[in-house]
CSV table of C-alpha atoms in Angstrom, one decimal:
chain,number,residue,atom,x,y,z
A,239,MET,CA,-16.8,32.9,-8.5
A,240,ARG,CA,-15.7,29.3,-8.3
A,241,GLY,CA,-13.2,28.4,-5.6
A,242,LYS,CA,-10.1,26.3,-6.2
A,243,PRO,CA,-10.7,22.6,-6.6
A,244,ASP,CA,-9.9,20.5,-3.5
A,245,SER,CA,-7.2,17.8,-3.5
A,246,GLN,CA,-9.7,15.0,-4.3
A,247,THR,CA,-11.0,16.9,-7.3
A,248,LYS,CA,-7.5,17.5,-8.5
A,249,VAL,CA,-6.7,13.8,-8.3
A,250,ILE,CA,-9.8,12.9,-10.4
A,251,MET,CA,-8.9,15.6,-12.9
A,252,LEU,CA,-5.3,14.2,-13.2
A,253,ASN,CA,-6.6,10.7,-13.6
A,254,LYS,CA,-8.9,11.8,-16.5
A,255,LEU,CA,-6.1,13.7,-18.1
A,256,ASN,CA,-3.8,10.7,-17.9
A,257,SER,CA,-6.5,8.5,-19.5
A,258,MET,CA,-7.1,11.0,-22.3
A,259,LEU,CA,-3.4,11.4,-23.1
A,260,TRP,CA,-2.1,7.9,-22.6
A,261,GLY,CA,-5.1,5.6,-22.5
A,262,LYS,CA,-7.1,3.9,-19.7
A,263,SER,CA,-4.8,2.2,-17.1
A,264,LEU,CA,-5.3,-1.5,-16.4
A,265,GLN,CA,-3.6,-0.9,-13.0
A,266,ALA,CA,-0.6,-3.0,-14.0
A,267,TYR,CA,3.0,-2.1,-14.3
A,268,VAL,CA,5.5,-3.7,-16.8
A,269,ILE,CA,8.7,-4.8,-15.0
A,270,SER,CA,10.3,-6.2,-18.1
A,271,ARG,CA,9.4,-6.8,-21.8
A,272,ASN,CA,12.0,-9.5,-22.3
A,273,PRO,CA,10.9,-11.7,-20.7
A,274,ILE,CA,7.4,-10.2,-20.2
A,275,ILE,CA,6.9,-9.6,-16.5
A,276,ILE,CA,3.9,-7.6,-15.2
A,277,ILE,CA,3.0,-6.7,-11.6
A,278,SER,CA,-0.6,-5.9,-10.5
A,279,PHE,CA,-2.9,-6.4,-7.6
A,280,TRP,CA,-4.8,-9.6,-8.0
A,281,TYR,CA,-8.3,-8.1,-7.9
A,282,ASP,CA,-7.3,-5.3,-10.3
A,283,PHE,CA,-6.2,-8.1,-12.7
A,284,ILE,CA,-9.5,-10.0,-12.3
A,285,ASN,CA,-11.6,-6.8,-12.6
A,286,ASN,CA,-9.8,-6.0,-15.9
A,287,LEU,CA,-9.4,-9.6,-17.0
A,288,GLU,CA,-11.2,-9.2,-20.4
A,289,ALA,CA,-8.9,-6.3,-21.3
A,290,PHE,CA,-5.9,-8.1,-20.1
A,291,LEU,CA,-6.6,-11.2,-22.2
A,292,GLU,CA,-7.0,-9.1,-25.3
A,293,ILE,CA,-3.5,-7.6,-25.0
A,294,ILE,CA,-1.5,-10.6,-23.7
A,295,PRO,CA,0.3,-12.5,-26.5
A,296,GLU,CA,-0.8,-16.2,-26.6
A,297,ALA,CA,2.5,-17.3,-28.2
A,298,LYS,CA,4.8,-15.8,-25.5
A,299,LYS,CA,5.3,-16.7,-21.9
A,300,VAL,CA,4.0,-14.0,-19.6
A,301,ILE,CA,4.9,-13.8,-15.9
A,302,LEU,CA,2.2,-12.1,-13.8
A,303,ILE,CA,3.2,-11.1,-10.3
A,304,PHE,CA,0.5,-10.1,-7.9
A,305,LYS,CA,0.4,-8.0,-4.8
A,306,CYS,CA,-2.1,-9.3,-2.2
A,307,GLY,CA,-3.7,-6.1,-1.1
A,308,HIS,CA,-6.3,-7.2,1.4
A,309,TYR,CA,-5.5,-10.1,3.8
A,310,LYS,CA,-5.6,-13.4,2.0
A,311,SER,CA,-6.9,-16.2,4.2
A,312,ARG,CA,-6.6,-19.9,3.3
A,313,GLU,CA,-10.0,-19.7,1.7
A,314,SER,CA,-9.0,-16.6,-0.4
A,315,ALA,CA,-5.8,-18.3,-1.4
A,316,SER,CA,-7.7,-21.4,-2.5
A,317,GLU,CA,-10.1,-19.3,-4.6
A,318,ILE,CA,-7.2,-17.5,-6.3
A,319,ALA,CA,-5.5,-20.9,-7.0
A,320,LYS,CA,-8.7,-22.2,-8.7
A,321,GLN,CA,-9.0,-19.1,-10.9
A,322,MET,CA,-5.3,-19.4,-11.9
A,323,GLN,CA,-5.8,-23.0,-12.9
A,324,LYS,CA,-8.9,-22.1,-14.9
A,325,LEU,CA,-7.0,-19.4,-16.8
A,326,SER,CA,-4.1,-21.7,-17.5
A,327,ILE,CA,-6.3,-24.0,-19.5
A,328,GLY,CA,-6.8,-21.4,-22.2
A,329,LEU,CA,-3.5,-19.6,-21.7
A,330,PRO,CA,-0.9,-22.3,-20.8
A,331,LYS,CA,2.0,-19.8,-21.2
A,332,LEU,CA,0.8,-17.6,-18.3
A,333,ASP,CA,2.8,-18.1,-15.1
A,334,TYR,CA,2.0,-16.6,-11.7
A,335,TYR,CA,3.7,-15.5,-8.5
A,336,VAL,CA,2.1,-13.9,-5.5
A,337,LEU,CA,3.9,-11.4,-3.2
A,338,ALA,CA,2.7,-12.4,0.3
A,339,ASN,CA,2.5,-9.6,2.9
A,340,SER,CA,3.0,-11.9,5.9
A,341,GLN,CA,4.4,-15.3,6.7
A,342,GLU,CA,0.8,-16.5,7.3
A,343,GLU,CA,-0.2,-15.5,3.8
A,344,LEU,CA,2.9,-17.2,2.4
A,345,GLN,CA,1.9,-20.4,4.1
A,346,ASN,CA,-1.7,-20.1,2.8
A,347,PHE,CA,-0.5,-19.9,-0.8
A,348,PHE,CA,2.1,-22.7,-0.3
A,349,LEU,CA,-0.7,-25.0,0.9
A,350,GLU,CA,-2.6,-24.2,-2.3
A,351,LYS,CA,0.5,-24.9,-4.4
A,352,VAL,CA,0.6,-21.3,-5.6
A,353,LYS,CA,4.1,-19.9,-6.1
A,354,ALA,CA,4.6,-17.1,-3.5
A,355,VAL,CA,7.4,-15.0,-2.1
A,356,PHE,CA,7.4,-13.1,1.2
A,357,VAL,CA,7.6,-9.5,-0.2
A,358,ASN,CA,5.5,-7.1,1.8
A,359,GLN,CA,3.9,-4.5,-0.5
A,360,ASN,CA,5.1,-1.6,1.7
A,361,ALA,CA,8.6,-2.3,0.4
A,362,PHE,CA,7.4,-0.5,-2.8
A,363,LEU,CA,6.8,2.8,-1.1
A,364,ASP,CA,9.2,5.5,-2.3
A,365,GLU,CA,11.0,6.5,0.9
A,366,LYS,CA,12.0,9.8,-0.6
A,367,ARG,CA,8.4,11.0,-0.5
A,368,TYR,CA,8.3,10.7,3.3
A,369,LYS,CA,10.5,13.1,5.3
A,370,ILE,CA,11.2,14.0,8.9
A,371,LEU,CA,10.3,17.6,9.5
A,372,ASN,CA,11.3,19.6,12.5
A,373,PHE,CA,7.8,20.7,13.5
A,374,LYS,CA,6.4,21.4,17.0
A,375,LYS,CA,4.1,18.5,17.9
A,376,LYS,CA,0.5,19.6,18.0
A,377,TYR,CA,-1.2,16.2,18.4
A,378,LYS,CA,-0.5,13.2,20.6
A,379,ALA,CA,-1.6,10.9,17.7
A,380,VAL,CA,-2.6,10.9,14.0
A,381,TYR,CA,-4.9,8.4,12.4
A,382,LEU,CA,-5.1,8.4,8.6
A,383,ALA,CA,-8.0,6.2,7.6
A,384,ARG,CA,-11.3,6.5,5.8
A,385,PHE,CA,-14.2,6.8,8.2
A,386,SER,CA,-15.6,3.3,8.1
A,387,PRO,CA,-16.6,1.0,11.0
A,388,ILE,CA,-13.8,-1.4,10.2
A,389,LYS,CA,-11.3,1.3,11.0
A,390,ARG,CA,-12.5,1.4,14.6
A,391,HIS,CA,-11.9,5.0,15.4
A,392,TYR,CA,-13.6,4.6,18.8
A,393,LEU,CA,-10.5,2.8,20.1
A,394,ALA,CA,-8.7,6.2,20.2
A,395,LYS,CA,-11.4,7.8,22.3
A,396,LYS,CA,-9.2,8.0,25.4
A,397,ILE,CA,-6.6,10.1,23.6
A,398,ASP,CA,-7.3,13.8,24.4
A,399,ASN,CA,-5.6,15.3,21.4
A,400,ILE,CA,-5.8,13.6,18.0
A,401,LEU,CA,-5.7,14.3,14.3
A,402,PHE,CA,-8.0,12.3,12.0
A,403,ILE,CA,-7.3,12.3,8.3
A,404,GLY,CA,-9.8,10.6,6.0
A,405,ASN,CA,-13.0,11.0,4.0
A,406,TYR,CA,-16.2,9.0,4.2
A,407,SER,CA,-18.7,7.5,1.8
A,408,LYS,CA,-22.4,8.3,1.7
A,409,THR,CA,-23.1,5.0,3.4
A,410,ASP,CA,-20.6,5.8,6.2
A,411,LYS,CA,-21.7,9.4,6.8
A,412,THR,CA,-23.6,8.5,10.0
A,413,TYR,CA,-20.6,6.6,11.3
A,414,PHE,CA,-18.4,9.7,10.6
A,415,GLN,CA,-20.9,12.1,12.4
A,416,GLU,CA,-21.3,9.8,15.4
A,417,THR,CA,-17.5,9.5,15.7
A,418,MET,CA,-16.8,13.2,15.5
A,419,LEU,CA,-19.6,13.9,18.0
A,420,GLU,CA,-18.1,11.4,20.4
A,421,PHE,CA,-14.6,12.9,20.2
A,422,GLY,CA,-15.8,16.5,20.2
A,423,GLN,CA,-13.0,19.0,20.9
A,424,LYS,CA,-10.4,16.2,21.4
A,425,ALA,CA,-10.2,15.6,17.6
A,426,VAL,CA,-9.2,17.7,14.6
A,427,TRP,CA,-10.4,16.4,11.2
A,428,LYS,CA,-8.9,16.8,7.7
A,429,ARG,CA,-11.1,15.4,5.0
A,430,LYS,CA,-8.4,14.9,2.4
A,431,ILE,CA,-4.8,15.8,1.9
A,432,PHE,CA,-2.5,15.6,-1.1
A,433,ALA,CA,-0.2,12.5,-1.0
A,434,LEU,CA,2.9,14.7,-1.1
A,435,ARG,CA,1.6,16.7,1.9
A,436,VAL,CA,1.4,13.6,4.1
A,437,PRO,CA,4.7,14.3,5.9
A,438,TYR,CA,3.5,17.8,6.7
A,439,TYR,CA,0.7,16.5,8.8
A,440,PHE,CA,2.3,13.3,10.2
A,441,ASN,CA,5.2,15.3,11.6
A,442,LYS,CA,2.8,17.4,13.7
A,443,ALA,CA,2.0,14.2,15.8
A,444,HIS,CA,3.9,12.1,18.2
A,445,VAL,CA,2.5,8.7,17.3
A,446,GLY,CA,0.7,7.0,14.3
A,447,LEU,CA,-2.4,4.9,14.8
A,448,ILE,CA,-3.7,1.9,12.9
A,449,LEU,CA,-6.8,0.3,14.5
A,450,SER,CA,-8.5,-2.1,12.1
A,451,GLU,CA,-8.7,-5.8,12.8
A,452,VAL,CA,-8.3,-7.4,9.4
A,453,GLU,CA,-6.9,-5.5,6.4
A,454,GLY,CA,-4.0,-5.5,4.1
A,455,ALA,CA,-0.4,-4.5,4.8
A,456,SER,CA,-1.5,-0.9,5.2
A,457,TYR,CA,0.8,1.5,3.4
A,458,VAL,CA,0.0,4.1,6.0
A,459,THR,CA,1.7,2.0,8.8
A,460,THR,CA,5.0,2.2,7.1
A,461,GLU,CA,4.4,5.9,6.0
A,462,TYR,CA,4.2,6.8,9.7
A,463,LEU,CA,7.5,5.1,10.3
A,464,LEU,CA,9.2,6.8,7.3
A,465,CYS,CA,8.1,10.1,8.8
A,466,GLY,CA,9.8,9.2,12.1
A,467,LEU,CA,6.6,8.2,14.1
A,468,PRO,CA,6.3,5.1,16.2
A,469,VAL,CA,3.1,3.2,15.6
A,470,VAL,CA,0.4,1.9,17.9
A,471,SER,CA,-1.6,-0.9,16.3
A,472,THR,CA,-4.2,-3.3,17.4
A,473,LEU,CA,-3.7,-7.0,17.0
A,474,ASN,CA,-4.6,-7.8,13.4
A,475,LYS,CA,-4.3,-9.9,10.3
A,476,GLY,CA,-3.0,-8.6,7.0
A,477,GLY,CA,0.8,-8.0,7.2
A,478,ARG,CA,1.2,-4.5,8.6
A,479,ASN,CA,3.1,-5.9,11.6
A,480,VAL,CA,6.1,-6.9,9.5
A,481,PHE,CA,7.8,-3.5,9.9
A,482,LEU,CA,6.6,-2.9,13.5
A,483,GLN,CA,9.2,-5.1,15.2
A,484,LYS,CA,11.1,-2.3,17.1
A,485,TYR,CA,9.1,0.9,16.9
A,486,GLY,CA,5.6,-0.5,16.9
A,487,LYS,CA,3.4,-1.7,19.7
A,488,LEU,CA,0.6,-4.2,19.3
A,489,VAL,CA,-2.3,-3.9,21.8
A,490,GLU,CA,-5.7,-5.4,22.4
A,491,ALA,CA,-8.7,-3.7,20.9
A,492,ASP,CA,-9.3,-1.6,24.0
A,493,PRO,CA,-9.3,2.2,24.2
A,494,GLU,CA,-7.3,2.3,27.4
A,495,ALA,CA,-4.6,0.0,26.0
A,496,VAL,CA,-4.4,2.2,22.9
A,497,GLN,CA,-4.1,5.4,25.0
A,498,GLU,CA,-1.5,3.9,27.4
A,499,ALA,CA,0.7,2.8,24.4
A,500,VAL,CA,0.5,6.3,22.9
A,501,GLU,CA,1.6,7.9,26.2
A,502,GLU,CA,4.4,5.3,26.5
A,503,PHE,CA,5.8,6.2,23.1
A,504,ILE,CA,5.5,9.9,23.9
A,505,ASP,CA,7.5,9.5,27.1
A,506,LYS,CA,10.2,7.4,25.5
A,507,LYS,CA,11.0,10.1,22.9
A,508,TYR,CA,12.5,7.7,20.3
A,509,SER,CA,14.8,9.2,17.7
A,510,ALA,CA,12.7,9.9,14.5
A,511,GLU,CA,15.8,9.2,12.4
A,512,ASP,CA,16.3,5.8,14.0
A,513,ILE,CA,12.6,4.9,13.4
A,514,ARG,CA,12.9,5.9,9.7
A,515,GLU,CA,16.2,4.1,9.1
A,516,THR,CA,14.9,0.9,10.7
A,517,ALA,CA,11.8,1.0,8.4
A,518,ILE,CA,14.1,1.5,5.4
A,519,MET,CA,16.3,-1.4,6.5
A,520,HIS,CA,13.2,-3.7,6.6
A,521,MET,CA,12.1,-2.4,3.2
A,522,LYS,CA,15.4,-3.2,1.7
A,523,GLN,CA,15.2,-6.8,2.9
A,524,HIS,CA,11.9,-7.3,1.1
A,525,ARG,CA,13.2,-5.5,-2.0
A,526,LYS,CA,16.2,-7.9,-2.0
A,527,ARG,CA,13.8,-10.9,-2.2
A,528,PHE,CA,11.8,-9.2,-5.0
A,529,ILE,CA,15.1,-8.6,-7.0
A,530,GLU,CA,16.0,-12.2,-6.4
A,531,LEU,CA,12.6,-13.3,-7.8
A,532,ILE,CA,13.1,-11.2,-11.0
A,533,ASN,CA,16.6,-12.6,-11.5
A,534,LYS,CA,15.2,-16.1,-11.1
A,535,ILE,CA,12.7,-15.4,-13.8
A,536,TYR,CA,15.4,-13.9,-16.0
A,537,ALA,CA,17.6,-17.0,-15.6
A,538,GLU,CA,14.7,-19.4,-16.4
A,539,ALA,CA,14.1,-17.4,-19.6
A,540,GLY,CA,17.8,-17.5,-20.5
A,541,VAL,CA,18.1,-13.8,-20.2
A,542,ASN,CA,21.5,-12.6,-18.9
A,543,LYS,CA,20.4,-9.6,-16.9
A,544,ASP,CA,20.8,-8.5,-13.2
A,545,PHE,CA,17.6,-6.7,-12.0
A,546,ALA,CA,19.6,-5.1,-9.2
A,547,LYS,CA,21.3,-2.9,-11.8
A,548,GLU,CA,17.9,-2.1,-13.4
A,549,TRP,CA,16.2,-1.2,-10.1
A,550,ASP,CA,16.7,2.5,-10.2
A,551,LYS,CA,15.3,2.7,-13.7
A,552,VAL,CA,12.3,0.5,-13.0
A,553,PHE,CA,11.3,1.3,-9.5
A,554,THR,CA,8.6,4.0,-8.9
A,555,HIS,CA,6.3,4.7,-5.9
A,556,LYS,CA,4.1,1.6,-5.3
A,557,MET,CA,5.2,0.3,-8.7
A,558,GLY,CA,2.8,2.8,-10.2
A,559,LEU,CA,-0.2,0.8,-8.9
A,560,ARG,CA,-3.3,2.6,-7.6
A,561,CYS,CA,-1.4,5.9,-7.6
A,562,GLY,CA,-3.6,8.0,-9.8
A,563,ASN,CA,-1.0,10.4,-11.2
A,564,TRP,CA,1.9,8.7,-12.9
A,565,PRO,CA,5.4,10.3,-13.2
A,566,TRP,CA,5.9,10.9,-16.9
A,567,ILE,CA,9.1,9.0,-17.1
A,568,TYR,CA,7.3,5.8,-16.0
A,569,ARG,CA,4.1,6.2,-18.0
A,570,LYS,CA,5.3,3.7,-20.7
A,571,ARG,CA,5.4,1.0,-18.1
A,572,ILE,CA,1.8,1.5,-17.0
A,573,LEU,CA,-0.2,-1.1,-19.0
A,574,LYS,CA,-3.0,0.5,-20.9
A,575,GLU,CA,-6.2,-0.8,-22.5
A,576,SER,CA,-5.1,0.2,-26.0
A,577,GLU,CA,-1.7,-1.4,-25.8
A,578,ARG,CA,-0.6,-4.7,-27.0
A,579,ILE,CA,2.4,-6.3,-25.3
A,580,ALA,CA,5.0,-7.2,-27.8
């Protein structure tokens, strides 16, 4: 008798069902059809470029807004600028904006003369999905991250009670096995959890960890905060520090420094509600800049609309990008391969 499918299998099944019913997603979300404004991650756009070019109308101006995803160095920004210029030769009506996750990224794009706005991608998390639950704390810390060397799990080895959440690829199986052997009884491991179950596990821990050196803005960093957890992070590049001003601590890549910061947060017993509300306050600041950008585009197109009044109808978790399962009410905004933008 077959057992029930695990959460990863369910996500794969839902993705396949969505593709069958609505068409293959191009990992892009339509903000507006008049004027045409589309948001995507840069590399998703490039990876699906041929399909994008088939559905983008040549005669109409199209505004493409890109999330950064992984950290964009000056070199990365320069390469993106070159690709944009090359595309503009054949499609002069395309226009681009980049949403920078950090002030450093913003400066990198400005130096390459790419239009950019300081809007951290974590502002597009739906805060209603993350709740504070009155659970007894079972773990000193929780670390949600795939098992890969760049995640540097070993930096948590001084913590004597930790929850690891994350899968591993075939190539990283040895890293996973060595990590779990090193931690032994100090660590509990969950391979995969449903996205909506994240608060259930986070609320069983005192502190959230994020230990990579170079990455993107790291959705999970803000997810910790929205669940009322303070965050211990190593020094890093990528933009996750933006929301860690009050209830985050940046430490050197040293196991003792990580452990001491965790113990310090446990001792301070910060209000979970204050942690969450502070994160939401920061998110709203970035959303305000995004709304101002859309209104600027509206004004330049001669369209008399206020995006602030449209926000509740347009906004969905992560703007529907890299989410797998789409809420049905937003599915028409997910750009599909078979669709042609009017």
